[in-house]
PDB file of C-alpha atoms and ligand atoms in Angstrom:
ATOM      1  CA  MET A  14     -38.907 -82.666  27.515  1.00 46.00           C
ATOM      2  CA  ASP A  15     -37.129 -84.513  30.242  1.00 54.00           C
ATOM      3  CA  ASN A  16     -39.053 -85.698  33.312  1.00 65.00           C
ATOM      4  CA  CYS A  17     -36.557 -87.216  35.507  1.00 76.00           C
ATOM      5  CA  MET A  18     -32.772 -85.543  35.942  1.00 91.00           C
ATOM      6  CA  ASP A  19     -30.170 -88.321  35.016  1.00 92.00           C
ATOM      7  CA  ASP A  20     -27.222 -88.741  37.374  1.00 92.00           C
ATOM      8  CA  LYS A  21     -25.105 -86.519  35.601  1.00 96.00           C
ATOM      9  CA  SER A  22     -27.496 -83.568  36.652  1.00 97.00           C
ATOM     10  CA  ALA A  23     -27.367 -80.892  39.607  1.00 98.00           C
ATOM     11  CA  LEU A  24     -30.045 -78.471  40.389  1.00 98.00           C
ATOM     12  CA  LEU A  25     -28.792 -74.574  40.152  1.00 98.00           C
ATOM     13  CA  ILE A  26     -31.122 -72.900  42.597  1.00 98.00           C
ATOM     14  CA  VAL A  27     -30.580 -68.932  41.812  1.00 98.00           C
ATOM     15  CA  ASP A  28     -30.834 -66.130  44.376  1.00 98.00           C
ATOM     16  CA  LEU A  29     -33.675 -66.813  46.126  1.00 98.00           C
ATOM     17  CA  GLN A  30     -33.370 -64.776  48.849  1.00 98.00           C
ATOM     18  CA  ASN A  31     -35.663 -62.319  50.995  1.00 98.00           C
ATOM     19  CA  ASP A  32     -34.771 -59.582  48.974  1.00 98.00           C
ATOM     20  CA  PHE A  33     -35.602 -60.638  45.881  1.00 97.00           C
ATOM     21  CA  CYS A  34     -39.418 -61.693  47.151  1.00 97.00           C
ATOM     22  CA  PRO A  35     -41.981 -59.588  47.760  1.00 96.00           C
ATOM     23  CA  GLY A  36     -41.632 -57.144  50.584  1.00 96.00           C
ATOM     24  CA  GLY A  37     -37.556 -57.360  49.833  1.00 97.00           C
ATOM     25  CA  ALA A  38     -35.460 -54.586  48.678  1.00 97.00           C
ATOM     26  CA  LEU A  39     -35.599 -55.840  45.364  1.00 95.00           C
ATOM     27  CA  GLY A  40     -38.731 -57.743  45.112  1.00 95.00           C
ATOM     28  CA  VAL A  41     -39.632 -59.745  42.093  1.00 95.00           C
ATOM     29  CA  SER A  42     -43.182 -59.851  41.628  1.00 94.00           C
ATOM     30  CA  GLY A  43     -44.304 -63.816  42.647  1.00 95.00           C
ATOM     31  CA  GLY A  44     -40.844 -64.235  43.696  1.00 96.00           C
ATOM     32  CA  ASP A  45     -41.968 -66.352  46.415  1.00 96.00           C
ATOM     33  CA  GLU A  46     -44.611 -68.223  44.640  1.00 96.00           C
ATOM     34  CA  ILE A  47     -41.891 -70.352  43.096  1.00 98.00           C
ATOM     35  CA  VAL A  48     -40.549 -71.740  46.346  1.00 98.00           C
ATOM     36  CA  ALA A  49     -43.044 -74.569  46.874  1.00 97.00           C
ATOM     37  CA  VAL A  50     -42.277 -75.302  43.520  1.00 98.00           C
ATOM     38  CA  ILE A  51     -38.636 -75.469  43.796  1.00 98.00           C
ATOM     39  CA  ASN A  52     -38.539 -77.405  47.143  1.00 98.00           C
ATOM     40  CA  ARG A  53     -40.427 -79.964  44.709  1.00 97.00           C
ATOM     41  CA  ALA A  54     -37.465 -80.192  42.754  1.00 97.00           C
ATOM     42  CA  ILE A  55     -34.950 -80.459  45.596  1.00 97.00           C
ATOM     43  CA  ALA A  56     -36.963 -83.662  46.540  1.00 96.00           C
ATOM     44  CA  HIS A  57     -36.627 -84.981  43.225  1.00 95.00           C
ATOM     45  CA  CYS A  58     -33.014 -84.496  43.558  1.00 96.00           C
ATOM     46  CA  ILE A  59     -32.556 -85.651  47.157  1.00 96.00           C
ATOM     47  CA  SER A  60     -34.237 -88.729  46.260  1.00 94.00           C
ATOM     48  CA  ARG A  61     -31.952 -89.544  43.275  1.00 94.00           C
ATOM     49  CA  ARG A  62     -28.885 -88.342  45.129  1.00 96.00           C
ATOM     50  CA  LEU A  63     -28.564 -85.083  43.007  1.00 97.00           C
ATOM     51  CA  PRO A  64     -26.200 -82.072  44.025  1.00 98.00           C
ATOM     52  CA  VAL A  65     -28.187 -79.105  44.955  1.00 98.00           C
ATOM     53  CA  ILE A  66     -26.200 -75.888  44.331  1.00 98.00           C
ATOM     54  CA  ALA A  67     -28.128 -72.521  45.954  1.00 98.00           C
ATOM     55  CA  SER A  68     -26.423 -69.324  44.281  1.00 98.00           C
ATOM     56  CA  ARG A  69     -26.988 -66.077  46.749  1.00 98.00           C
ATOM     57  CA  ASP A  70     -25.973 -62.251  45.668  1.00 97.00           C
ATOM     58  CA  TRP A  71     -23.768 -61.185  48.765  1.00 98.00           C
ATOM     59  CA  HIS A  72     -22.982 -57.744  48.373  1.00 98.00           C
ATOM     60  CA  PRO A  73     -20.727 -55.305  50.222  1.00 98.00           C
ATOM     61  CA  SER A  74     -22.777 -52.372  51.397  1.00 97.00           C
ATOM     62  CA  LYS A  75     -20.626 -50.191  49.276  1.00 97.00           C
ATOM     63  CA  THR A  76     -20.565 -51.514  45.950  1.00 97.00           C
ATOM     64  CA  THR A  77     -20.813 -49.976  42.165  1.00 97.00           C
ATOM     65  CA  HIS A  78     -23.515 -52.371  41.713  1.00 96.00           C
ATOM     66  CA  PHE A  79     -25.701 -50.046  44.350  1.00 97.00           C
ATOM     67  CA  ARG A  80     -27.467 -47.121  42.286  1.00 96.00           C
ATOM     68  CA  GLU A  81     -25.863 -44.792  45.240  1.00 96.00           C
ATOM     69  CA  PHE A  82     -22.429 -45.366  43.611  1.00 96.00           C
ATOM     70  CA  GLY A  83     -23.287 -45.426  40.213  1.00 95.00           C
ATOM     71  CA  GLY A  84     -25.027 -48.717  39.469  1.00 94.00           C
ATOM     72  CA  LEU A  85     -28.474 -49.882  38.648  1.00 91.00           C
ATOM     73  CA  TRP A  86     -29.924 -50.977  41.730  1.00 94.00           C
ATOM     74  CA  PRO A  87     -31.047 -50.016  45.297  1.00 96.00           C
ATOM     75  CA  PRO A  88     -29.119 -51.778  47.743  1.00 97.00           C
ATOM     76  CA  HIS A  89     -30.211 -55.553  48.208  1.00 97.00           C
ATOM     77  CA  CYS A  90     -28.556 -58.822  49.373  1.00 98.00           C
ATOM     78  CA  ILE A  91     -25.786 -56.969  51.705  1.00 98.00           C
ATOM     79  CA  ARG A  92     -24.416 -59.856  53.109  1.00 97.00           C
ATOM     80  CA  GLY A  93     -25.026 -60.643  56.804  1.00 96.00           C
ATOM     81  CA  THR A  94     -28.284 -58.977  56.700  1.00 98.00           C
ATOM     82  CA  ASP A  95     -31.741 -60.945  56.717  1.00 98.00           C
ATOM     83  CA  GLY A  96     -32.621 -59.513  53.565  1.00 98.00           C
ATOM     84  CA  ALA A  97     -29.536 -61.484  51.882  1.00 98.00           C
ATOM     85  CA  GLU A  98     -30.662 -64.671  53.561  1.00 98.00           C
ATOM     86  CA  PHE A  99     -32.733 -67.514  51.582  1.00 98.00           C
ATOM     87  CA  HIS A 100     -36.136 -67.363  51.676  1.00 98.00           C
ATOM     88  CA  PRO A 101     -37.331 -68.965  55.153  1.00 98.00           C
ATOM     89  CA  GLU A 102     -39.319 -71.848  53.290  1.00 98.00           C
ATOM     90  CA  LEU A 103     -36.617 -73.125  50.978  1.00 98.00           C
ATOM     91  CA  ARG A 104     -36.184 -76.757  51.843  1.00 98.00           C
ATOM     92  CA  LEU A 105     -32.054 -76.892  50.895  1.00 98.00           C
ATOM     93  CA  PRO A 106     -31.018 -80.124  51.449  1.00 97.00           C
ATOM     94  CA  GLU A 107     -28.329 -80.464  54.583  1.00 96.00           C
ATOM     95  CA  ASN A 108     -25.324 -80.731  51.967  1.00 96.00           C
ATOM     96  CA  VAL A 109     -26.331 -77.761  49.676  1.00 98.00           C
ATOM     97  CA  ILE A 110     -23.444 -76.222  48.175  1.00 98.00           C
ATOM     98  CA  VAL A 111     -23.631 -72.422  48.583  1.00 98.00           C
ATOM     99  CA  VAL A 112     -22.148 -70.324  45.831  1.00 98.00           C
ATOM    100  CA  SER A 113     -21.818 -66.214  46.845  1.00 98.00           C
ATOM    101  CA  LYS A 114     -21.204 -63.513  44.006  1.00 97.00           C
ATOM    102  CA  GLY A 115     -21.198 -60.184  43.995  1.00 96.00           C
ATOM    103  CA  THR A 116     -18.690 -59.730  46.645  1.00 96.00           C
ATOM    104  CA  ASP A 117     -16.211 -57.880  45.126  1.00 94.00           C
ATOM    105  CA  GLU A 118     -16.631 -53.780  45.157  1.00 96.00           C
ATOM    106  CA  THR A 119     -16.892 -53.237  41.740  1.00 94.00           C
ATOM    107  CA  HIS A 120     -18.523 -56.235  40.163  1.00 92.00           C
ATOM    108  CA  ASP A 121     -21.950 -56.676  39.390  1.00 91.00           C
ATOM    109  CA  ASP A 122     -21.651 -60.673  39.101  1.00 93.00           C
ATOM    110  CA  TYR A 123     -25.157 -61.686  37.498  1.00 94.00           C
ATOM    111  CA  SER A 124     -24.102 -64.973  36.133  1.00 96.00           C
ATOM    112  CA  ALA A 125     -23.648 -67.325  38.768  1.00 97.00           C
ATOM    113  CA  PHE A 126     -20.568 -68.794  36.804  1.00 97.00           C
ATOM    114  CA  HIS A 127     -18.819 -65.621  38.970  1.00 96.00           C
ATOM    115  CA  ALA A 128     -19.540 -67.193  42.367  1.00 97.00           C
ATOM    116  CA  ARG A 129     -17.353 -69.273  44.497  1.00 98.00           C
ATOM    117  CA  ASP A 130     -18.227 -71.705  47.244  1.00 98.00           C
ATOM    118  CA  SER A 131     -16.303 -71.200  51.075  1.00 96.00           C
ATOM    119  CA  GLN A 132     -13.289 -73.012  49.512  1.00 96.00           C
ATOM    120  CA  GLY A 133     -13.446 -69.855  46.958  1.00 97.00           C
ATOM    121  CA  ARG A 134     -14.084 -72.805  43.987  1.00 98.00           C
ATOM    122  CA  ARG A 135     -15.751 -71.043  41.188  1.00 97.00           C
ATOM    123  CA  LEU A 136     -18.988 -72.735  39.930  1.00 97.00           C
ATOM    124  CA  ALA A 137     -17.414 -74.451  36.927  1.00 97.00           C
ATOM    125  CA  GLU A 138     -14.939 -76.196  39.012  1.00 97.00           C
ATOM    126  CA  ILE A 139     -17.655 -77.626  41.410  1.00 98.00           C
ATOM    127  CA  LEU A 140     -19.579 -79.020  38.377  1.00 97.00           C
ATOM    128  CA  SER A 141     -16.668 -80.638  36.739  1.00 96.00           C
ATOM    129  CA  SER A 142     -15.518 -82.050  40.166  1.00 97.00           C
ATOM    130  CA  LEU A 143     -19.117 -83.381  40.597  1.00 97.00           C
ATOM    131  CA  GLY A 144     -18.981 -84.922  37.393  1.00 97.00           C
ATOM    132  CA  VAL A 145     -22.093 -82.768  36.571  1.00 97.00           C
ATOM    133  CA  SER A 146     -22.439 -81.774  33.035  1.00 96.00           C
ATOM    134  CA  ARG A 147     -26.171 -81.066  32.919  1.00 97.00           C
ATOM    135  CA  LEU A 148     -27.681 -77.926  34.945  1.00 97.00           C
ATOM    136  CA  TYR A 149     -31.287 -77.599  35.978  1.00 98.00           C
ATOM    137  CA  ILE A 150     -31.537 -74.239  36.965  1.00 98.00           C
ATOM    138  CA  CYS A 151     -34.626 -72.468  38.584  1.00 98.00           C
ATOM    139  CA  GLY A 152     -34.952 -69.080  40.554  1.00 98.00           C
ATOM    140  CA  LEU A 153     -34.695 -65.543  40.135  1.00 97.00           C
ATOM    141  CA  ALA A 154     -34.570 -63.139  38.410  1.00 96.00           C
ATOM    142  CA  THR A 155     -35.571 -64.499  34.751  1.00 96.00           C
ATOM    143  CA  ASP A 156     -33.929 -61.595  32.947  1.00 96.00           C
ATOM    144  CA  TYR A 157     -31.138 -60.844  35.240  1.00 95.00           C
ATOM    145  CA  CYS A 158     -29.345 -63.613  37.444  1.00 97.00           C
ATOM    146  CA  VAL A 159     -30.559 -66.597  35.566  1.00 97.00           C
ATOM    147  CA  LYS A 160     -30.327 -65.371  31.969  1.00 98.00           C
ATOM    148  CA  GLU A 161     -26.414 -64.552  32.850  1.00 97.00           C
ATOM    149  CA  THR A 162     -25.956 -68.146  34.124  1.00 98.00           C
ATOM    150  CA  VAL A 163     -27.482 -69.659  31.352  1.00 98.00           C
ATOM    151  CA  LEU A 164     -25.956 -67.552  28.168  1.00 97.00           C
ATOM    152  CA  GLU A 165     -22.661 -68.581  30.127  1.00 96.00           C
ATOM    153  CA  ALA A 166     -23.237 -72.111  30.438  1.00 94.00           C
ATOM    154  CA  ALA A 167     -22.571 -72.629  26.984  1.00 87.00           C
ATOM    155  CA  ARG A 168     -19.268 -71.454  27.304  1.00 88.00           C
ATOM    156  CA  HIS A 169     -18.475 -74.261  29.763  1.00 92.00           C
ATOM    157  CA  HIS A 170     -20.015 -76.577  27.560  1.00 91.00           C
ATOM    158  CA  ILE A 171     -22.352 -77.091  30.265  1.00 95.00           C
ATOM    159  CA  ASP A 172     -26.092 -78.686  28.972  1.00 96.00           C
ATOM    160  CA  ILE A 173     -28.711 -76.565  30.540  1.00 96.00           C
ATOM    161  CA  THR A 174     -32.574 -76.505  31.058  1.00 97.00           C
ATOM    162  CA  VAL A 175     -34.443 -73.721  32.359  1.00 97.00           C
ATOM    163  CA  PHE A 176     -37.462 -75.123  34.972  1.00 97.00           C
ATOM    164  CA  THR A 177     -39.842 -72.504  33.042  1.00 97.00           C
ATOM    165  CA  ASP A 178     -42.114 -73.030  36.550  1.00 97.00           C
ATOM    166  CA  ALA A 179     -39.516 -72.137  38.877  1.00 98.00           C
ATOM    167  CA  VAL A 180     -38.340 -68.546  37.584  1.00 98.00           C
ATOM    168  CA  ARG A 181     -39.437 -65.356  38.088  1.00 97.00           C
ATOM    169  CA  GLY A 182     -38.563 -61.914  36.428  1.00 97.00           C
ATOM    170  CA  VAL A 183     -38.348 -58.067  37.209  1.00 93.00           C
ATOM    171  CA  ASP A 184     -39.280 -56.767  33.634  1.00 93.00           C
ATOM    172  CA  LEU A 185     -37.714 -53.733  34.420  1.00 89.00           C
ATOM    173  CA  ASN A 186     -39.369 -53.051  30.777  1.00 93.00           C
ATOM    174  CA  PRO A 187     -41.952 -55.165  29.993  1.00 94.00           C
ATOM    175  CA  GLY A 188     -41.138 -58.122  27.662  1.00 96.00           C
ATOM    176  CA  ASP A 189     -37.629 -58.582  29.406  1.00 97.00           C
ATOM    177  CA  SER A 190     -38.538 -61.773  30.747  1.00 97.00           C
ATOM    178  CA  ALA A 191     -39.884 -63.015  27.698  1.00 97.00           C
ATOM    179  CA  LYS A 192     -37.063 -61.905  25.652  1.00 98.00           C
ATOM    180  CA  ALA A 193     -34.688 -63.362  27.912  1.00 98.00           C
ATOM    181  CA  LEU A 194     -36.465 -66.791  27.535  1.00 97.00           C
ATOM    182  CA  ALA A 195     -35.957 -66.466  23.626  1.00 98.00           C
ATOM    183  CA  GLU A 196     -32.457 -65.439  24.348  1.00 97.00           C
ATOM    184  CA  MET A 197     -31.934 -68.736  26.319  1.00 97.00           C
ATOM    185  CA  GLU A 198     -33.203 -70.830  23.682  1.00 96.00           C
ATOM    186  CA  SER A 199     -31.441 -69.258  20.941  1.00 95.00           C
ATOM    187  CA  SER A 200     -28.570 -69.930  23.065  1.00 95.00           C
ATOM    188  CA  GLY A 201     -29.295 -73.626  23.189  1.00 95.00           C
ATOM    189  CA  ALA A 202     -30.718 -74.152  26.616  1.00 96.00           C
ATOM    190  CA  HIS A 203     -33.671 -76.500  27.478  1.00 96.00           C
ATOM    191  CA  PHE A 204     -37.180 -75.741  28.778  1.00 96.00           C
ATOM    192  CA  ALA A 205     -38.773 -78.254  31.096  1.00 96.00           C
ATOM    193  CA  GLU A 206     -41.278 -77.762  34.293  1.00 96.00           C
ATOM    194  CA  VAL A 207     -40.770 -79.212  37.773  1.00 96.00           C
ATOM    195  CA  LEU A 208     -44.458 -79.837  37.419  1.00 93.00           C
ATOM    196  CA  ASN A 209     -43.599 -82.660  35.028  1.00 91.00           C
ATOM    197  CA  LEU A 210     -40.812 -84.488  37.372  1.00 89.00           C
ATOM    198  CA  LEU A 211     -41.660 -87.930  37.914  1.00 78.00           C
ATOM    199  CA  GLU A 212     -41.736 -88.111  41.749  1.00 70.00           C
TER     200      GLU A 212
HETATM  201 ZN1   ZN B 308     -27.527 -57.887  43.182  1.00 73.58          ZN
END
């Protein structure tokens, strides 16, 4: 298990947005408990000058992703609303790279590899331009966006490590998160804990 991120590494924080935290439109139990842990991972990256990328769900108000229009979910993370903002205690660095997904009216876009930055670049393109081949992932939710991102990383030949103490799951069906972690492990993902990172 790594206790330090090397210079080919970046941190990806998945969807740490108000609507996915307790009290939000689609609150994940304990979603806010991982903010302090993630802040520690961010500090680790800042001290090593490693890139920090934050993905966000950035939906239009009408999308087939929402129950009302045939999808699975109540409305959440509608762009421009408070629910779509990052958790207020998340200490993102000034040079954070924000990538947005779910911006189309017909796509769920669970994977952060579908997200684009303000210049329209997709995540894989951003990583390659930064010379990043190892992604450390944390955020919400284990059984949806984190899982889909991890499974897609293998297709882009990105080595991936899940910070297991900095993710939380929806568990729509009991055990979904545990199942998701097992799937990630079989896809080749490594597991580590932020609390074991060297300062
Ligand atoms: Zn969504």
